[in-house]
């Protein structure tokens, strides 16, 4: 396997050919913000938070989808990137109804953490306050569309890891909605195996276990690494 | 069919046409159909039958003749005259051998020396109005499929690519990527299975260039695709047509059937080892499916959302295979380039933009319709000479090119030559060819709001800046319309412009701010005039 040497935020780092800038950065302790990426499933480059500057490139590049190249000079924390990331998080907070104080995920939500990290102390854009439903038809889990950021982690984990493809996106633009099967209530889904993988990868409180109250929903995605290692290396190790 | 048989077919059809005393073309493109050209045609056909004129006079449909605002248009072959706004009764006068009858239509006869006709140069639309789009014989009589015969029997794929490169042809789908280079990229990819896709999704509001080509001259697009397939090494092609284009779909289906029957498509074309099939795929009405990666996903049966590029389609396209994707008008330019040579094509246009461009002229101009001009023609010529200027009593204010991805050009810049670089330099784009004229009664804020609403509705929703950002920009523009916007809103609007441009995943989001940015650049005072006195922003 060939090794690539590059510079990220002024540090010399190395990565394997084909590895993404994102992975190489994180392996070296350089945290690039993200919401749609989660290790173990495919990347879609949708949240645009991991955009980085690469010297000589005319446009910003999504770190999760850009393989490292020899001699690349990458910057992940410029003022411009920080401004963009902040506004993206503001857009998300205003898009649906994110009321942390009553959320099961309060205190360990990826969106909340990111907002804090980026210093989003207020939102400049207009809150939309859409009227959205909560699907509580499943026996064990709930889906609160008010807290969904359409990262599609649930869609991908269900399709790629569980192999059920229960979830998908319906509609277009701001009217996009995560739907089960052909738009069924989750509880009626014939494909859902109730494995709960979607719940564990959801970055916010949109997918949760029933019975959890404010701040009680902790998510654990170690299972992903376990399954991916088993698949790729045929080793069943935790 | 062999090449000899193609020439025989051409000569037979030419002789047959020469024996006719008159051939009457009734425009059967969508514009004229909607003003009743079909009843004109039916009346003529019935009368020819009744008077026993078969074999002497023939009536047929034709592609767009350009002046859509004056339909139904009818052209007579014997004298080349075009008549506008004919009723079925009036059209019957054209059947008489007595010239006096025809003179009664003098008032409806268009002046072909008008700049509308003389200032145009037709390459892509050369056959539109001159052939029956439903007849492969007509296309062959005009020299059709000779370019395909030539490349298959006389040229190597590399030579074809060299010819297209030398011609300087650039993609007509919007971005203007050099077509020859793209073909070469696909050719150089390893692998036996490659695809050619024709992008006929044409979703810009007000644009109908591709539609007219497909409705008026569908075989030209098939021929262009077959030449491309030979050049890049593909055996299968797809035409992705938007579902709203019923007539174009029908004509394409017919054209494909005819070409297959004449063995101009299928296996062993012109008795060579080259085979090529074309299938249609019908879009379901999403603008974003015109974006190449979304279009490919849609053909694959997936949700039509764009994906990150690179890898670009020449490397990883349809079903992961190397894929060439070009616009309808791009393919339509290919047969004439092969027949007349790269040098001829490169002699038309400007240094960097060669050939012609078709524009759909709409809005506040006298002559609305379809026009084709050499690249580099000043905008003023298109709007004031060909378009006839703004109707009486109104003042020109701006021209909008490039639809929702383009910008507004103010009166001071009317002398800009229409080519890719010049338009980009003043903050607009060539786009696919929509050209809307605005007069002094339009508010530029409302124009920007209209296009933003379009982008908001058409955003696929995959990436956050475009999905959530277009909604916010639209909200702010609505506040301007209602005179409720504050200075903070204006700042936020500008910040969102930069965000969408720099961070959106695909071209839709990246260019969605263009109408706002260009109106802010040239008509900022209109925004300022609509600020409220009230202090404060969103919160
Ligand atoms: C949002 C969006 C919509 C597009 N719509 C079209 C379209 O309707 N027709 C088209 O030919 N190209 C369209 N394009 C451009 C295509 O992605 C692609 O560049 C083009 O088909 C390439 O052909 P060309 O090289 O012949 O121009 C669109 C691009 C974007 C970003
Ligand atoms: S820019 Fe808009 S249309 Fe393009 S991928 Fe993002 S959300 Fe979809």
Coordinates of C-alpha atoms in Angstrom, one line a residue, chain A residues 35 44-49 51 57 59-62 65-66 80 83-85 87-88 90-92 94-95 122-128 148-151 168-176, chain B residues 284-288 303 307-310 456-465 467-469 471-472 475-476 479 484 486 489 492 495-496 498-500 502-506 510 537-539:
Chain A
X35 CA -22.6 15.8 10.8
X44 CA -22.1 11.5 0.9
X45 CA -20.6 14.9 1.5
X46 CA -23.9 16.4 2.3
X47 CA -23.5 18.5 5.5
X48 CA -20.6 20.5 4.0
X49 CA -19.1 21.1 7.5
X51 CA -15.1 21.5 3.7
X57 CA -7.6 24.1 -5.6
X59 CA -12.9 25.4 -4.7
X60 CA -13.4 24.1 -1.2
X61 CA -13.3 20.3 -0.9
X62 CA -15.3 17.9 1.3
X65 CA -14.8 12.5 0.0
X66 CA -11.4 13.7 -1.0
X80 CA -13.5 31.7 6.1
X83 CA -17.7 31.5 9.3
X84 CA -19.2 29.1 6.8
X85 CA -19.6 26.4 9.4
X87 CA -23.7 29.8 9.3
X88 CA -24.5 26.3 8.3
X90 CA -27.4 28.4 12.3
X91 CA -29.3 27.4 9.1
X92 CA -29.9 23.9 10.7
X94 CA -33.5 27.5 12.3
X95 CA -34.7 24.9 9.8
X122 CA -27.5 33.2 18.7
X123 CA -29.1 32.5 15.3
X124 CA -29.2 35.3 12.8
X125 CA -31.4 33.7 10.2
X126 CA -35.2 33.3 10.5
X127 CA -36.6 30.5 12.5
X128 CA -39.1 28.6 10.4
X148 CA -34.0 15.6 12.1
X149 CA -31.2 17.3 10.2
X150 CA -31.5 15.0 7.1
X151 CA -27.9 13.8 7.4
X168 CA -35.2 6.7 2.6
X169 CA -35.8 10.4 1.8
X170 CA -39.0 11.6 0.3
X171 CA -39.7 15.0 -1.1
X172 CA -37.4 17.7 -2.3
X173 CA -35.6 20.7 -0.8
X174 CA -36.8 21.9 2.6
X175 CA -39.8 19.5 2.3
X176 CA -37.5 16.5 2.5
Chain B
X284 CA -40.1 13.2 -13.7
X285 CA -40.0 16.9 -13.5
X286 CA -37.0 17.7 -11.2
X287 CA -34.8 20.6 -12.4
X288 CA -31.8 19.1 -10.5
X303 CA -33.4 9.2 -6.3
X307 CA -23.1 13.4 -5.9
X308 CA -19.6 14.8 -5.4
X309 CA -17.4 15.3 -8.4
X310 CA -14.7 14.1 -9.0
X456 CA -35.8 26.8 -3.3
X457 CA -38.5 24.6 -4.9
X458 CA -36.0 22.7 -7.0
X459 CA -33.2 22.2 -4.4
X460 CA -32.9 18.4 -4.0
X461 CA -32.4 18.9 -0.3
X462 CA -29.2 16.8 0.0
X463 CA -26.8 19.5 1.3
X464 CA -27.6 22.0 4.0
X465 CA -26.4 25.3 2.5
X467 CA -31.6 23.3 1.2
X468 CA -31.8 25.6 4.2
X469 CA -30.0 28.6 2.6
X471 CA -35.3 29.2 2.0
X472 CA -33.7 31.9 4.1
X475 CA -37.6 34.8 3.0
X476 CA -35.3 37.8 3.0
X479 CA -39.1 41.0 3.2
X484 CA -39.8 45.0 5.7
X486 CA -33.5 45.8 7.4
X489 CA -31.1 41.5 6.3
X492 CA -27.2 38.4 5.9
X495 CA -23.3 36.5 3.5
X496 CA -25.7 33.7 2.3
X498 CA -21.1 33.6 -0.5
X499 CA -22.0 30.6 1.6
X500 CA -24.1 29.0 -1.1
X502 CA -18.7 28.4 -1.9
X503 CA -20.1 25.4 0.0
X504 CA -23.0 23.9 -2.0
X505 CA -22.5 20.4 -3.3
X506 CA -23.7 20.9 -6.9
X510 CA -23.5 27.1 -6.2
X537 CA -32.8 42.0 12.1
X538 CA -34.2 38.5 12.3
X539 CA -34.2 38.4 16.0

